[in-house]
Amino acid sequence: MDMKSVEEKWQARWEKAKFNEFDRKDEKKEKLYVLEMFSYPSGAKLHIGHWYNYGPTDSYARFKRMKGYNVFQPMGFDAFGLPAENYAIKTGVHPKDSTEKNIETMERQLKAMGAMFDWSAEVKTCEEDYYKWTQWMFLQLYKKGLAYRKEAPVNWCPSCQTVLANEQVVDNCCERCGSQVVRKNLTQWFFKITAYAEELLQDLDTLDWPEKTKTMQRNWIGKSTGCEIEFDCESGDKIRVFTTRCDTVFGVTYVVLAPEHPLARKLTTPDRAADVEAYIEYASKANEIDRLSTTREKTGVFTGSYCVNPVNGERVPVYLADYVLCSYGTGAVMAVPAHDERDFEFAKKYNLPVRKVIEKKGGETELPFCEDGIVVNSVRFDGLSGEEARAEIATYIGKIGKGGKKVNYRLRDWLVSRQRYWGAPIPVVHCPDCGAVPVPESDLPVRLPYDVEFKPDGKSPLAKHEKFMNAVCPVCGKAAQRDPDTLDTFVCSSWYYLRYADAHNDKAPFDPAAVDRLLPVDTYVGGAEHACMHLLYARFFTKALRDMGYLHFDEPFQRLVHQGVILGPDGNRMSKSKGNVVSPDEYVSAYGSDVFRLYLMFGFSYTEGGPWSDDGIKAIAKFLDRVEKTVLKIHAYGETEHRPFGAEEKALDYARNYAIQRISRDLDAFSFNTAVARLMELLNAVCKYDAKEEKNVSLLKSVAKDFILLIAPCAPHFAEELWEQTGGTGFVFEQPYPEENPAALVLDEAEYAVQVNSRMVCRATIANGLSDDEIRDFVCSIPEIQAKTDGKTVKKCIVVKGRLVNLIVG
RNA sequence: GCGGAUAUGUUGGAAUUGGCAGACAAGAUGGACUUAGAAUCCAUUGGAUAACACCGUGCAGGUUCAAAUCCUGUUAUCCGCACCA
């Protein structure tokens, strides 16, 4: 079969018939929203990862369509982002131009893939009619009190005079110029995702997602129940600390603030100022991952101040140390060196006292002892267990007005400001009198100007664009300045799945009725690397929009599947710098898109991925050749019946029905490699039967017809062509997927493995429907078994129906 | 460092979720057809052995009639860590 012309032929026919567009009028069929994560157009061409995500998932969608669902499978582009801007800095090509060009190429390639995408619902996040509504989303969140401004650090390269993404920081140095990166505070916009922490955690239980992804989100949200405690400083300031171990509060020997803590400088005594400043400077150079490392040498500095432990009135010193992070809890901890490893290490280094307040139950207590035990040296709380002490001490702290029980989350609010050009401008105007004022909805979009200067020189590109920056305050009408920052691209991708439902609406981001018809997404397929970011942000958006009344469901993605990663042939992640990038193009042009797709489905475990190798791709081409030859040969047979329906016919019919059952189950489960294997098995069975002199032609023809239908989702163009050549009318995808006949799957007998004392002895064919005792008696009569059991008594007989008999003798 | 995962023949990978390890392929070997074969078809192919016995799912233990699968410990590799998307 000439794959290229066949592909073009059917793609043209599908397009002409608008066959891939979701049928919005069909109310009878159940809708099924199958969504692949949209593409980021960074490179000009589709890479293997795109193919691997979209090809097999399209086969799933096609299968479901044949199963009677009204399938919606849209595609679009996540078109804003850093790489296009970096490319512009390097080459001078404008991000809009390079992005549009890339999208054009990718659209052409995606269409040539032959996936069932509904292009009438296409979305591109960098277009005005999309980012207008991204800005609208910002305004709604602002109105709801879910967007606010605060100071937050950015990576600053002093030599390039620019903000760097974490990705651009290599070993704490700027990837471009190599100078050391420092943390610098800027006032930036945040979304209050923490307001939904509890619900985001709870609702994970309702989702059909990979368990590991749910676990990652749970850990990311990081709920911990503990106690907040207030330590009064001699200066009159109060230090609030959060602890999960308030049972150790009598063991506090010092208190630690993060170097960025607002009180850090205030509590520093004049004689300590020089050291403290030096330390804050030092800490600003370390990144968070290093700071959290438990093996990293602990560093810190004494502020010169003291505060008071509220439970015993003891005066303890206040230190700064970078093992405490400003972004978690209150940015301050009470240090209990006897019962915390980090505090212990720090105390040893700085000669701070270590006081034991927990004793190991029935054993030597070796410090630091970080498990639960019996409380000691804690006056009236002595003798309590950890759990009891935590409850009672928290209550006591509440009673004396110094804090109390507190639930804390590791999850932080979402920083959405980016000091970049290629993104959706933040729709806010800064007025000298009125402060930060949201742009009225009627003034959206705040257009991203085209003529800007990208070269980094200390200011965001938009900040240098006077025409863009100069605005009028919507409240008082005075001259004001626009916010020069753009939104994190994750904001764009947090709601695109809603826009697909109503992609051309120019009055609203979407019509709630259209969304109700299609959402939530039934099956979402994309990389596991999004587990904690995109997949959490999108859930947050859904819940926030629900609370504003725009949505009527709680979760955007009912079922989630992660495809694995296809690595380079050397086992490393494909990257230009490693020179191990494999392009799908040459394979697609040599073998055709169906063969390439089928190879991706067969050659890897879908959720695992693995190193690329083209070893088996020829075998797939060969397989399709065999299918074509066999099916056409059978089609050409005359209608005469040569053979009645006997045992061999029954075996072929069993093979067909077994294949139908397994393939359906495997496709549902995204187990594509086994589904293809079952197709191969069925072909082998057909060829075996076809090799006979006499055959039952009508059975053979009906199996061949089913074969075309069975393979259709996995090799769509190929199947359409065979369907037509064998006299089928309409599209093969208008046919229902074969259903198995349960009667054909019932066999009269089954082959059992027979074991004696758990050792395999022989196989035996045993009729179905026998009782366990009858099976035992039958097995005991087998000569090989008798030889093993001779002179011994059968103490136990384990029968696993249809599979195995195990005789325990002795 | 923290969090998550993975480990099965020469290779990609199966294994009904505790029940015959290696389905289906690739590769290799041998054969058939052929002037020829990177085509097609057939056979063999976990290790070891003359053959059995036996050994075999990263490594060390454990639970069980039965473990790739469950438990404990351990090693190696991969992914994420909040401004790549």
mmCIF file of N, CA, C and O (backbone and C1' of nucleotides) in Angstrom, chain A residues 78 82 154 165-167 188 219-220 294 410 412 418-420 489-490 603 605 609 622 673 678 680-681 684 758 763 798 803 806, chain B residues 1-6 11-16 19-21 23-26 40-41 54-55 65-66 79-85:
data_model
loop_
_atom_site.group_PDB
_atom_site.id
_atom_site.type_symbol
_atom_site.label_atom_id
_atom_site.label_comp_id
_atom_site.label_asym_id
_atom_site.label_seq_id
_atom_site.Cartn_x
_atom_site.Cartn_y
_atom_site.Cartn_z
ATOM 1 N N ASP A 78 0.214 26.558 23.328
ATOM 2 C CA ASP A 78 0.588 27.324 24.509
ATOM 3 C C ASP A 78 1.729 28.225 24.052
ATOM 4 O O ASP A 78 2.886 27.856 24.153
ATOM 5 N N LEU A 82 9.132 31.908 27.636
ATOM 6 C CA LEU A 82 10.518 32.376 27.679
ATOM 7 C C LEU A 82 11.367 32.022 26.452
ATOM 8 O O LEU A 82 12.096 32.873 25.950
ATOM 9 N N VAL A 154 13.488 37.630 43.271
ATOM 10 C CA VAL A 154 13.739 37.109 41.926
ATOM 11 C C VAL A 154 15.244 36.871 41.806
ATOM 12 O O VAL A 154 16.025 37.408 42.587
ATOM 13 N N ALA A 165 15.210 33.339 34.948
ATOM 14 C CA ALA A 165 14.402 32.192 35.361
ATOM 15 C C ALA A 165 15.317 31.219 36.080
ATOM 16 O O ALA A 165 16.521 31.221 35.851
ATOM 17 N N ASN A 166 14.726 30.372 36.931
ATOM 18 C CA ASN A 166 15.553 29.376 37.624
ATOM 19 C C ASN A 166 16.366 28.564 36.628
ATOM 20 O O ASN A 166 17.494 28.183 36.889
ATOM 21 N N GLU A 167 15.727 28.291 35.483
ATOM 22 C CA GLU A 167 16.384 27.482 34.463
ATOM 23 C C GLU A 167 17.660 28.136 33.949
ATOM 24 O O GLU A 167 18.576 27.455 33.508
ATOM 25 N N GLN A 188 5.420 41.918 43.564
ATOM 26 C CA GLN A 188 4.876 41.111 42.477
ATOM 27 C C GLN A 188 3.469 40.612 42.812
ATOM 28 O O GLN A 188 3.058 40.606 43.961
ATOM 29 N N ASN A 219 1.910 15.678 48.765
ATOM 30 C CA ASN A 219 3.156 16.106 49.407
ATOM 31 C C ASN A 219 3.475 17.559 49.100
ATOM 32 O O ASN A 219 4.054 18.262 49.914
ATOM 33 N N TRP A 220 3.117 17.962 47.897
ATOM 34 C CA TRP A 220 3.361 19.341 47.476
ATOM 35 C C TRP A 220 2.516 20.301 48.322
ATOM 36 O O TRP A 220 2.993 21.337 48.769
ATOM 37 N N THR A 294 19.871 18.640 54.031
ATOM 38 C CA THR A 294 20.174 18.351 55.425
ATOM 39 C C THR A 294 21.652 18.058 55.639
ATOM 40 O O THR A 294 22.132 18.041 56.763
ATOM 41 N N ARG A 410 2.512 23.436 53.123
ATOM 42 C CA ARG A 410 3.772 23.733 52.463
ATOM 43 C C ARG A 410 3.517 24.528 51.181
ATOM 44 O O ARG A 410 4.372 25.269 50.688
ATOM 45 N N ARG A 412 2.632 27.185 48.585
ATOM 46 C CA ARG A 412 2.781 28.631 48.671
ATOM 47 C C ARG A 412 1.874 29.291 47.651
ATOM 48 O O ARG A 412 1.477 28.660 46.667
ATOM 49 N N ARG A 418 5.855 38.183 35.801
ATOM 50 C CA ARG A 418 7.100 37.871 35.111
ATOM 51 C C ARG A 418 7.621 39.166 34.504
ATOM 52 O O ARG A 418 6.880 39.877 33.831
ATOM 53 N N GLN A 419 8.921 39.418 34.695
ATOM 54 C CA GLN A 419 9.507 40.648 34.172
ATOM 55 C C GLN A 419 9.945 40.384 32.735
ATOM 56 O O GLN A 419 11.104 40.478 32.377
ATOM 57 N N ARG A 420 8.969 40.022 31.909
ATOM 58 C CA ARG A 420 9.241 39.567 30.547
ATOM 59 C C ARG A 420 8.296 40.239 29.580
ATOM 60 O O ARG A 420 7.269 40.798 29.959
ATOM 61 N N THR A 489 3.075 31.973 32.129
ATOM 62 C CA THR A 489 2.333 31.254 31.089
ATOM 63 C C THR A 489 1.448 30.155 31.666
ATOM 64 O O THR A 489 0.546 29.678 30.994
ATOM 65 N N PHE A 490 1.719 29.756 32.896
ATOM 66 C CA PHE A 490 0.832 28.774 33.525
ATOM 67 C C PHE A 490 -0.578 29.339 33.723
ATOM 68 O O PHE A 490 -1.529 28.589 33.844
ATOM 69 N N GLY A 603 6.225 -0.458 20.676
ATOM 70 C CA GLY A 603 7.611 -0.575 21.108
ATOM 71 C C GLY A 603 7.903 -0.147 22.532
ATOM 72 O O GLY A 603 8.985 -0.379 23.046
ATOM 73 N N SER A 605 6.268 0.639 26.680
ATOM 74 C CA SER A 605 5.185 0.636 27.645
ATOM 75 C C SER A 605 4.753 2.106 27.762
ATOM 76 O O SER A 605 5.560 2.952 28.103
ATOM 77 N N GLY A 609 7.744 4.829 28.698
ATOM 78 C CA GLY A 609 8.644 5.394 27.707
ATOM 79 C C GLY A 609 9.946 4.609 27.689
ATOM 80 O O GLY A 609 9.983 3.443 28.076
ATOM 81 N N LYS A 622 6.080 -4.587 8.128
ATOM 82 C CA LYS A 622 5.865 -5.957 7.640
ATOM 83 C C LYS A 622 4.507 -6.488 8.105
ATOM 84 O O LYS A 622 3.773 -7.132 7.356
ATOM 85 N N ASN A 673 0.789 -1.377 23.836
ATOM 86 C CA ASN A 673 1.692 -2.419 23.345
ATOM 87 C C ASN A 673 1.032 -3.790 23.372
ATOM 88 O O ASN A 673 1.186 -4.574 22.440
ATOM 89 N N ARG A 678 -1.981 -8.332 20.683
ATOM 90 C CA ARG A 678 -3.184 -9.162 20.491
ATOM 91 C C ARG A 678 -3.628 -9.143 19.032
ATOM 92 O O ARG A 678 -4.117 -10.132 18.505
ATOM 93 N N MET A 680 -1.562 -8.909 16.545
ATOM 94 C CA MET A 680 -0.601 -9.787 15.863
ATOM 95 C C MET A 680 -0.982 -11.250 16.085
ATOM 96 O O MET A 680 -0.906 -12.067 15.168
ATOM 97 N N GLU A 681 -1.380 -11.548 17.305
ATOM 98 C CA GLU A 681 -1.797 -12.920 17.600
ATOM 99 C C GLU A 681 -2.989 -13.331 16.748
ATOM 100 O O GLU A 681 -3.042 -14.432 16.205
ATOM 101 N N ASN A 684 -1.910 -14.051 13.315
ATOM 102 C CA ASN A 684 -1.270 -15.365 13.265
ATOM 103 C C ASN A 684 -2.305 -16.476 13.241
ATOM 104 O O ASN A 684 -2.165 -17.453 12.491
ATOM 105 N N SER A 758 4.223 -27.641 45.384
ATOM 106 C CA SER A 758 4.542 -26.366 44.734
ATOM 107 C C SER A 758 5.561 -26.461 43.610
ATOM 108 O O SER A 758 6.033 -25.447 43.121
ATOM 109 N N ARG A 763 1.475 -30.676 32.814
ATOM 110 C CA ARG A 763 0.265 -29.949 32.465
ATOM 111 C C ARG A 763 -0.835 -30.961 32.227
ATOM 112 O O ARG A 763 -0.556 -32.086 31.790
ATOM 113 N N ILE A 798 -4.763 -27.638 46.508
ATOM 114 C CA ILE A 798 -5.180 -26.276 46.177
ATOM 115 C C ILE A 798 -5.528 -26.221 44.697
ATOM 116 O O ILE A 798 -4.725 -26.617 43.851
ATOM 117 N N ARG A 803 -6.538 -22.812 36.062
ATOM 118 C CA ARG A 803 -5.127 -22.454 35.993
ATOM 119 C C ARG A 803 -4.182 -23.495 36.571
ATOM 120 O O ARG A 803 -3.210 -23.868 35.931
ATOM 121 N N ASN A 806 -2.330 -27.699 42.948
ATOM 122 C CA ASN A 806 -1.130 -27.921 43.757
ATOM 123 C C ASN A 806 -1.444 -28.962 44.823
ATOM 124 O O ASN A 806 -2.283 -28.734 45.701
ATOM 125 P P G B 1 21.494 12.957 49.695
ATOM 126 O "O5'" G B 1 20.806 14.288 50.301
ATOM 127 C "C5'" G B 1 20.678 14.415 51.711
ATOM 128 C "C4'" G B 1 19.636 15.469 51.973
ATOM 129 C "C3'" G B 1 18.205 15.034 51.688
ATOM 130 O "O3'" G B 1 17.646 14.453 52.849
ATOM 131 C "C1'" G B 1 18.617 17.091 50.608
ATOM 132 P P C B 2 16.617 13.234 52.733
ATOM 133 O "O5'" C B 2 15.310 13.967 52.209
ATOM 134 C "C5'" C B 2 14.583 14.845 53.062
ATOM 135 C "C4'" C B 2 13.501 15.537 52.269
ATOM 136 C "C3'" C B 2 12.583 14.614 51.487
ATOM 137 O "O3'" C B 2 11.594 14.037 52.301
ATOM 138 C "C1'" C B 2 13.246 16.400 50.099
ATOM 139 P P G B 3 11.052 12.572 51.966
ATOM 140 O "O5'" G B 3 10.184 12.813 50.656
ATOM 141 C "C5'" G B 3 8.978 13.550 50.729
ATOM 142 C "C4'" G B 3 8.428 13.754 49.355
ATOM 143 C "C3'" G B 3 8.285 12.491 48.512
ATOM 144 O "O3'" G B 3 7.156 11.722 48.857
ATOM 145 C "C1'" G B 3 9.244 14.186 47.203
ATOM 146 P P G B 4 7.175 10.141 48.601
ATOM 147 O "O5'" G B 4 7.120 10.049 47.014
ATOM 148 C "C5'" G B 4 5.926 10.376 46.316
ATOM 149 C "C4'" G B 4 6.164 10.281 44.836
ATOM 150 C "C3'" G B 4 6.543 8.905 44.323
ATOM 151 O "O3'" G B 4 5.426 8.052 44.217
ATOM 152 C "C1'" G B 4 7.940 10.522 43.331
ATOM 153 P P A B 5 5.627 6.479 44.395
ATOM 154 O "O5'" A B 5 6.579 6.119 43.165
ATOM 155 C "C5'" A B 5 6.043 5.534 42.015
ATOM 156 C "C4'" A B 5 6.974 5.714 40.848
ATOM 157 C "C3'" A B 5 7.769 4.475 40.468
ATOM 158 O "O3'" A B 5 6.974 3.564 39.741
ATOM 159 C "C1'" A B 5 9.168 6.372 40.400
ATOM 160 P P U B 6 7.098 2.002 40.018
ATOM 161 O "O5'" U B 6 8.381 1.664 39.132
ATOM 162 C "C5'" U B 6 8.363 1.869 37.720
ATOM 163 C "C4'" U B 6 9.760 1.792 37.181
ATOM 164 C "C3'" U B 6 10.505 0.491 37.463
ATOM 165 O "O3'" U B 6 10.130 -0.507 36.535
ATOM 166 C "C1'" U B 6 11.920 2.305 37.948
ATOM 167 P P U B 11 19.692 -7.620 27.467
ATOM 168 O "O5'" U B 11 18.992 -6.871 26.247
ATOM 169 C "C5'" U B 11 19.600 -5.759 25.613
ATOM 170 C "C4'" U B 11 18.653 -5.178 24.598
ATOM 171 C "C3'" U B 11 17.241 -4.903 25.117
ATOM 172 O "O3'" U B 11 17.163 -3.665 25.798
ATOM 173 C "C1'" U B 11 17.094 -6.068 23.070
ATOM 174 P P G B 12 16.010 -3.452 26.873
ATOM 175 O "O5'" G B 12 14.722 -3.214 25.971
ATOM 176 C "C5'" G B 12 14.691 -2.100 25.076
ATOM 177 C "C4'" G B 12 13.371 -2.068 24.359
ATOM 178 C "C3'" G B 12 12.153 -2.164 25.263
ATOM 179 O "O3'" G B 12 11.870 -0.909 25.847
ATOM 180 C "C1'" G B 12 11.884 -3.623 23.424
ATOM 181 P P G B 13 11.147 -0.795 27.232
ATOM 182 O "O5'" G B 13 9.757 -1.458 26.881
ATOM 183 C "C5'" G B 13 9.027 -2.207 27.848
ATOM 184 C "C4'" G B 13 8.216 -3.226 27.107
ATOM 185 C "C3'" G B 13 7.336 -4.072 27.998
ATOM 186 O "O3'" G B 13 6.073 -3.425 28.094
ATOM 187 C "C1'" G B 13 8.666 -5.477 26.647
ATOM 188 P P A B 14 5.170 -3.669 29.347
ATOM 189 O "O5'" A B 14 4.339 -4.902 28.827
ATOM 190 C "C5'" A B 14 4.483 -6.104 29.465
ATOM 191 C "C4'" A B 14 3.647 -7.124 28.794
ATOM 192 C "C3'" A B 14 2.827 -7.878 29.819
ATOM 193 O "O3'" A B 14 1.531 -7.365 29.878
ATOM 194 C "C1'" A B 14 4.287 -9.364 28.697
ATOM 195 P P A B 15 0.926 -7.016 31.311
ATOM 196 O "O5'" A B 15 0.939 -8.431 32.052
ATOM 197 C "C5'" A B 15 0.140 -9.493 31.556
ATOM 198 C "C4'" A B 15 0.502 -10.760 32.280
ATOM 199 C "C3'" A B 15 0.507 -10.661 33.798
ATOM 200 O "O3'" A B 15 -0.801 -10.807 34.327
ATOM 201 C "C1'" A B 15 2.457 -11.766 33.068
ATOM 202 P P U B 16 -1.188 -9.969 35.643
ATOM 203 O "O5'" U B 16 -2.705 -10.326 35.882
ATOM 204 C "C5'" U B 16 -3.719 -9.478 35.371
ATOM 205 C "C4'" U B 16 -4.923 -10.287 35.008
ATOM 206 C "C3'" U B 16 -5.535 -11.095 36.150
ATOM 207 O "O3'" U B 16 -6.408 -10.311 36.936
ATOM 208 C "C1'" U B 16 -5.297 -12.466 34.236
ATOM 209 P P G B 19 -1.133 -14.048 40.593
ATOM 210 O "O5'" G B 19 -0.804 -15.550 40.179
ATOM 211 C "C5'" G B 19 0.513 -16.051 40.326
ATOM 212 C "C4'" G B 19 0.539 -17.509 39.990
ATOM 213 C "C3'" G B 19 -0.372 -17.881 38.831
ATOM 214 O "O3'" G B 19 0.238 -18.940 38.127
ATOM 215 C "C1'" G B 19 -1.027 -19.066 40.766
ATOM 216 P P C B 20 1.324 -18.643 36.996
ATOM 217 O "O5'" C B 20 1.636 -20.142 36.589
ATOM 218 C "C5'" C B 20 2.338 -21.008 37.471
ATOM 219 C "C4'" C B 20 3.249 -21.874 36.642
ATOM 220 C "C3'" C B 20 4.160 -21.090 35.697
ATOM 221 O "O3'" C B 20 5.375 -21.798 35.548
ATOM 222 C "C1'" C B 20 2.775 -22.496 34.441
ATOM 223 P P A B 21 6.557 -21.396 36.463
ATOM 224 O "O5'" A B 21 6.873 -19.905 35.995
ATOM 225 C "C5'" A B 21 7.430 -19.691 34.711
ATOM 226 C "C4'" A B 21 6.993 -18.339 34.224
ATOM 227 C "C3'" A B 21 7.478 -17.988 32.831
ATOM 228 O "O3'" A B 21 6.513 -18.413 31.888
ATOM 229 C "C1'" A B 21 8.035 -16.242 34.324
ATOM 230 P P A B 23 7.518 -15.600 25.285
ATOM 231 O "O5'" A B 23 6.047 -15.446 24.659
ATOM 232 C "C5'" A B 23 4.988 -16.258 25.140
ATOM 233 C "C4'" A B 23 3.705 -15.482 25.095
ATOM 234 C "C3'" A B 23 3.481 -14.683 23.812
ATOM 235 O "O3'" A B 23 2.906 -15.486 22.806
ATOM 236 C "C1'" A B 23 3.048 -13.304 25.682
ATOM 237 P P C B 24 3.548 -15.583 21.379
ATOM 238 O "O5'" C B 24 3.519 -14.067 20.891
ATOM 239 C "C5'" C B 24 2.293 -13.422 20.598
ATOM 240 C "C4'" C B 24 2.548 -11.966 20.312
ATOM 241 C "C3'" C B 24 3.696 -11.718 19.341
ATOM 242 O "O3'" C B 24 3.254 -11.848 18.004
ATOM 243 C "C1'" C B 24 3.954 -10.314 21.225
ATOM 244 P P A B 25 4.281 -12.234 16.873
ATOM 245 O "O5'" A B 25 5.080 -10.860 16.750
ATOM 246 C "C5'" A B 25 6.469 -10.880 16.525
ATOM 247 C "C4'" A B 25 6.995 -9.497 16.806
ATOM 248 C "C3'" A B 25 8.458 -9.329 16.472
ATOM 249 O "O3'" A B 25 8.608 -9.002 15.103
ATOM 250 C "C1'" A B 25 8.076 -8.578 18.671
ATOM 251 P P A B 26 9.827 -9.645 14.314
ATOM 252 O "O5'" A B 26 11.089 -8.895 14.944
ATOM 253 C "C5'" A B 26 11.216 -7.491 14.788
ATOM 254 C "C4'" A B 26 12.398 -6.991 15.572
ATOM 255 C "C3'" A B 26 13.712 -7.682 15.263
ATOM 256 O "O3'" A B 26 14.304 -7.172 14.092
ATOM 257 C "C1'" A B 26 13.432 -7.500 17.597
ATOM 258 P P U B 40 10.246 -9.842 4.409
ATOM 259 O "O5'" U B 40 9.661 -11.123 3.679
ATOM 260 C "C5'" U B 40 8.430 -11.047 2.967
ATOM 261 C "C4'" U B 40 8.099 -12.402 2.405
ATOM 262 C "C3'" U B 40 8.005 -13.530 3.434
ATOM 263 O "O3'" U B 40 6.730 -13.550 4.067
ATOM 264 C "C1'" U B 40 9.318 -14.258 1.612
ATOM 265 P P C B 41 6.628 -13.977 5.594
ATOM 266 O "O5'" C B 41 6.774 -15.561 5.518
ATOM 267 C "C5'" C B 41 5.782 -16.339 4.869
ATOM 268 C "C4'" C B 41 6.269 -17.743 4.712
ATOM 269 C "C3'" C B 41 6.721 -18.440 5.991
ATOM 270 O "O3'" C B 41 5.630 -18.924 6.746
ATOM 271 C "C1'" C B 41 8.307 -18.826 4.301
ATOM 272 P P C B 54 14.315 -30.377 40.191
ATOM 273 O "O5'" C B 54 15.505 -29.321 40.194
ATOM 274 C "C5'" C B 54 16.408 -29.271 41.295
ATOM 275 C "C4'" C B 54 17.688 -28.600 40.886
ATOM 276 C "C3'" C B 54 17.617 -27.079 40.779
ATOM 277 O "O3'" C B 54 17.719 -26.472 42.056
ATOM 278 C "C1'" C B 54 18.743 -27.933 38.885
ATOM 279 P P C B 55 16.804 -25.220 42.375
ATOM 280 O "O5'" C B 55 17.560 -24.065 41.586
ATOM 281 C "C5'" C B 55 18.920 -23.765 41.888
ATOM 282 C "C4'" C B 55 19.452 -22.743 40.914
ATOM 283 C "C3'" C B 55 18.571 -21.525 40.689
ATOM 284 O "O3'" C B 55 18.698 -20.568 41.728
ATOM 285 C "C1'" C B 55 19.295 -22.344 38.600
ATOM 286 P P C B 65 1.507 -21.914 54.408
ATOM 287 O "O5'" C B 65 1.868 -22.616 53.027
ATOM 288 C "C5'" C B 65 2.451 -23.912 53.022
ATOM 289 C "C4'" C B 65 2.493 -24.432 51.618
ATOM 290 C "C3'" C B 65 3.069 -23.474 50.585
ATOM 291 O "O3'" C B 65 4.479 -23.535 50.571
ATOM 292 C "C1'" C B 65 1.063 -24.384 49.752
ATOM 293 P P A B 66 5.309 -22.204 50.446
ATOM 294 O "O5'" A B 66 4.884 -21.671 49.016
ATOM 295 C "C5'" A B 66 5.336 -22.359 47.847
ATOM 296 C "C4'" A B 66 4.738 -21.734 46.621
ATOM 297 C "C3'" A B 66 5.006 -20.249 46.466
ATOM 298 O "O3'" A B 66 6.279 -20.039 45.890
ATOM 299 C "C1'" A B 66 2.725 -20.691 46.047
ATOM 300 P P C B 79 16.533 12.689 34.382
ATOM 301 O "O5'" C B 79 15.071 12.951 34.945
ATOM 302 C "C5'" C B 79 13.938 12.891 34.093
ATOM 303 C "C4'" C B 79 12.676 13.065 34.906
ATOM 304 C "C3'" C B 79 12.587 14.342 35.727
ATOM 305 O "O3'" C B 79 12.182 15.441 34.941
ATOM 306 C "C1'" C B 79 11.953 12.526 37.075
ATOM 307 P P G B 80 12.692 16.922 35.321
ATOM 308 O "O5'" G B 80 11.800 17.272 36.590
ATOM 309 C "C5'" G B 80 10.399 17.505 36.433
ATOM 310 C "C4'" G B 80 9.781 17.754 37.779
ATOM 311 C "C3'" G B 80 10.411 18.858 38.605
ATOM 312 O "O3'" G B 80 9.965 20.135 38.198
ATOM 313 C "C1'" G B 80 10.105 16.976 39.969
ATOM 314 P P C B 81 10.929 21.398 38.391
ATOM 315 O "O5'" C B 81 10.971 21.566 39.965
ATOM 316 C "C5'" C B 81 9.834 22.042 40.673
ATOM 317 C "C4'" C B 81 10.135 22.038 42.144
ATOM 318 C "C3'" C B 81 11.310 22.890 42.579
ATOM 319 O "O3'" C B 81 10.921 24.247 42.724
ATOM 320 C "C1'" C B 81 11.447 20.786 43.624
ATOM 321 P P A B 82 12.041 25.360 42.467
ATOM 322 O "O5'" A B 82 11.113 26.400 41.729
ATOM 323 C "C5'" A B 82 10.269 25.976 40.662
ATOM 324 C "C4'" A B 82 8.853 26.457 40.927
ATOM 325 C "C3'" A B 82 8.781 27.896 41.408
ATOM 326 O "O3'" A B 82 7.702 28.534 40.748
ATOM 327 C "C1'" A B 82 7.580 26.495 42.862
ATOM 328 P P C B 83 7.772 30.078 40.418
ATOM 329 O "O5'" C B 83 8.788 30.179 39.199
ATOM 330 C "C5'" C B 83 8.538 29.438 38.018
ATOM 331 C "C4'" C B 83 9.471 29.919 36.939
ATOM 332 C "C3'" C B 83 10.947 29.721 37.274
ATOM 333 O "O3'" C B 83 11.674 29.581 36.050
ATOM 334 C "C1'" C B 83 10.543 31.979 36.955
ATOM 335 P P C B 84 11.669 28.191 35.375
ATOM 336 O "O5'" C B 84 10.851 28.449 34.034
ATOM 337 C "C5'" C B 84 11.425 29.120 32.937
ATOM 338 C "C4'" C B 84 11.300 28.258 31.707
ATOM 339 C "C3'" C B 84 9.885 27.825 31.382
ATOM 340 O "O3'" C B 84 9.270 28.795 30.557
ATOM 341 C "C1'" C B 84 11.382 25.983 31.232
ATOM 342 P P A B 85 7.805 29.314 30.916
ATOM 343 O "O5'" A B 85 6.911 28.166 30.287
ATOM 344 C "C5'" A B 85 6.744 28.046 28.870
ATOM 345 C "C4'" A B 85 6.347 26.627 28.565
ATOM 346 C "C3'" A B 85 5.026 26.194 29.163
ATOM 347 O "O3'" A B 85 3.938 26.500 28.303
ATOM 348 C "C1'" A B 85 6.677 24.600 29.686
#
